[in-house]
Coordinates of C-alpha atoms in Angstrom, one line a residue:
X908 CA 0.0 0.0 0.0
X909 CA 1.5 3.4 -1.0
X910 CA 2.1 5.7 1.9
X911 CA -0.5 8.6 0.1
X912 CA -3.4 5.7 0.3
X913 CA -2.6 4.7 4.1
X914 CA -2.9 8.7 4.5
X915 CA -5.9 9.0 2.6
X916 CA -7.4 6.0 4.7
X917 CA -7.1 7.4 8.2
X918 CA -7.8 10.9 7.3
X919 CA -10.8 9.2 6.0
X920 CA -11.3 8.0 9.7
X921 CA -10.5 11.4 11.1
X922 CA -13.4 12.9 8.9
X923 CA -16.2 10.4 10.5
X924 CA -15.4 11.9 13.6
X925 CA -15.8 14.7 12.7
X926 CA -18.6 14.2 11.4
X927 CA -19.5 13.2 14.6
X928 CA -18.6 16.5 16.2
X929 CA -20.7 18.6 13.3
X930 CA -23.9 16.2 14.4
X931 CA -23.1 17.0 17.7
X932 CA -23.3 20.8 17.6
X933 CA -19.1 20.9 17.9
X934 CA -16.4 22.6 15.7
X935 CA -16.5 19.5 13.5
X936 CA -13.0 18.8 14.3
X937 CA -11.7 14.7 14.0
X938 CA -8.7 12.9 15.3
X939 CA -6.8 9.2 14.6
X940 CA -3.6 8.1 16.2
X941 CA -1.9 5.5 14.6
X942 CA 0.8 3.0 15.7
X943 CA 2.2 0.6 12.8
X944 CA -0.8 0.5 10.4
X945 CA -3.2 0.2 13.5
X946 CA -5.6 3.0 15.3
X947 CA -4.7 3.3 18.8
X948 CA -7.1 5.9 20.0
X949 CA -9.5 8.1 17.9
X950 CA -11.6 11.1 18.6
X951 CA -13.9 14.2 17.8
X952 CA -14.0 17.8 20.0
X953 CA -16.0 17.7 22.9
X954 CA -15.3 21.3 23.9
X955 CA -19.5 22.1 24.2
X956 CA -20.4 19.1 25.6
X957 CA -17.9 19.0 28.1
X958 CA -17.4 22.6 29.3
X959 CA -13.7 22.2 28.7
X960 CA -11.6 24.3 26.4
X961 CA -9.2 21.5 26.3
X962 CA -11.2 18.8 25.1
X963 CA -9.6 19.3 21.7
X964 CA -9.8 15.9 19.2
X965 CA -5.9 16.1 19.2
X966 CA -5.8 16.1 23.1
X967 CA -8.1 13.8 23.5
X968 CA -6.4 11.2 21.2
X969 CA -3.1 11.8 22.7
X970 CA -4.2 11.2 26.3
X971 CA -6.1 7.5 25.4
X972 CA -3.0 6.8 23.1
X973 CA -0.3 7.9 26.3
X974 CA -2.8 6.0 28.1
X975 CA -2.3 2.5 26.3
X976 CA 1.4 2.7 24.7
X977 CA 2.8 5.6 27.4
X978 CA 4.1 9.0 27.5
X979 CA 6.2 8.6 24.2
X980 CA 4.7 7.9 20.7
X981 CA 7.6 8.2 18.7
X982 CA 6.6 6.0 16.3
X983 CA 2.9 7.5 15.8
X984 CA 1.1 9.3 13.4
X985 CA -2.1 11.8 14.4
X986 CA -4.0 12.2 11.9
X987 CA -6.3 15.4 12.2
X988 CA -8.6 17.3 10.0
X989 CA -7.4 20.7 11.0
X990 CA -4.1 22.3 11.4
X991 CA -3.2 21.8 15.2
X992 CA -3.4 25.0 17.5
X993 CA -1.4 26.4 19.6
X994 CA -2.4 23.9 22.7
X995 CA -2.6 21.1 20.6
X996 CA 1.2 21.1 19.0
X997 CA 2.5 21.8 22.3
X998 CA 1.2 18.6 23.1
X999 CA 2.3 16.7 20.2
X1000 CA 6.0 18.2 21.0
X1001 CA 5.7 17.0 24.7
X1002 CA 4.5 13.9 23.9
X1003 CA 7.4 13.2 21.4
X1004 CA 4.9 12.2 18.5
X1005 CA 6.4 11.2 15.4
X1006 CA 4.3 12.4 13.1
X1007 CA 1.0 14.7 12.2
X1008 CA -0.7 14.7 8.9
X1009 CA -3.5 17.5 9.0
X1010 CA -6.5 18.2 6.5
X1011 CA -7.5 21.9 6.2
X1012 CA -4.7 24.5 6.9
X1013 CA -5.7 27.3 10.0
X1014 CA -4.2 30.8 8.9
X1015 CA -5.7 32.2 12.3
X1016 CA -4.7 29.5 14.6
X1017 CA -2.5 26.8 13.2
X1018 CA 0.7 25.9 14.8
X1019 CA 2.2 23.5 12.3
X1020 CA 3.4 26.2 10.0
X1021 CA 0.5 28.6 9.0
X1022 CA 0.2 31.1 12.1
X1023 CA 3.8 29.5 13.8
X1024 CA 5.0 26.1 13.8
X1025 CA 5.8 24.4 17.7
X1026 CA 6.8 21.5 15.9
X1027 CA 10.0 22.5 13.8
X1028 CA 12.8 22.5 15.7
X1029 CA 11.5 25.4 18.6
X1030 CA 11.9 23.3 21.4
X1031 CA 14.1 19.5 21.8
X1032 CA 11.7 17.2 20.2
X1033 CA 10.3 18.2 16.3
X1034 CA 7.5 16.4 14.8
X1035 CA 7.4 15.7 11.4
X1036 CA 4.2 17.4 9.5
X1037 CA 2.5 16.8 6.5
X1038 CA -0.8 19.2 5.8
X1039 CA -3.4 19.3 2.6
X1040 CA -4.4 16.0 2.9
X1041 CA -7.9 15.6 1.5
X1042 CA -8.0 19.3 2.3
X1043 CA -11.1 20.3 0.4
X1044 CA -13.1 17.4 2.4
X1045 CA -12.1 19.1 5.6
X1046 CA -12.2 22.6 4.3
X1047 CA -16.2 21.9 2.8
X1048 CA -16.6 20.4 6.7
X1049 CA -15.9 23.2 8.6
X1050 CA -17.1 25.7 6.1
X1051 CA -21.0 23.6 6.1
X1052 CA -20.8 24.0 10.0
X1053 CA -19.9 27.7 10.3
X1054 CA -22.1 28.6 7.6
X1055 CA -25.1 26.5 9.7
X1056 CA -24.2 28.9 12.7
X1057 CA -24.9 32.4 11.0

């Protein structure tokens, strides 16, 4: 399988949740963490529903990932459908991820090279990131839900 196709495939998975997040009234923001081929944790923002500013999809897939495999996931890939903020590739730096391949680019809060970028070589650890993938798909997702708000 070509490494563009196993991208493709768990953004794929990232976009049902969130999905799941737009049906739930939430920024329609999805997550998938993935160790060797396999999902280890996955997730959609709960930031309404759980009164927590911190309950980003990223964070969330991190914690139940640290949870299982422990507080390093060098050899992981989070796949998200939106640029990581601020919070989010701090995070992904402190937990010493390998890798993060994002969906829709954030020129207002993205911190994996749009607004900043905490993940090249600002602090010891730098994670490798990859972002456009199926862009438009995440792009259309975020765009139906803001539009839906006005």
């Amino acid at each position: 399988m070509s490494k563009t196709h196993e991208f493709k495939r768990f953004m794929h998975v990232a976009l049902e949740e969130a999905r799941l997040a737009f049906d739930a009234g939430e920024v329609p923001v999805g997550a998938v963490l993935v160790q060797n081929g396999e999902i280890v944790s996955r997730a959609h923002n709960r930031v309404e529903r759980e009164h927590d500013a911190t309950q980003h999809a990223e964070l969330i897939c991190l914690r139940e990932a640290m949870a299982k495999l422990g507080s390093r996931l060098t050899d992981c890939t989070l796949y998200v459908t939106l640029e990581p903020c601020a919070m989010c590739a701090g995070a992904c730096v402190n937990a010493k991820l390998g890798k993060i391949i994002f969906g829709a680019f954030d020129g207002i809060a993205g911190c994996c090279g749009s607004k900043m970028d905490l993940t090249d070589k600002c602090f010891l650890h730098s994670v490798e990131t990859w972002g456009g993938m199926l862009e438009d798909e995440c792009k259309a997702l975020l765009s139906d839900f803001f539009q839906a708000l006005r």
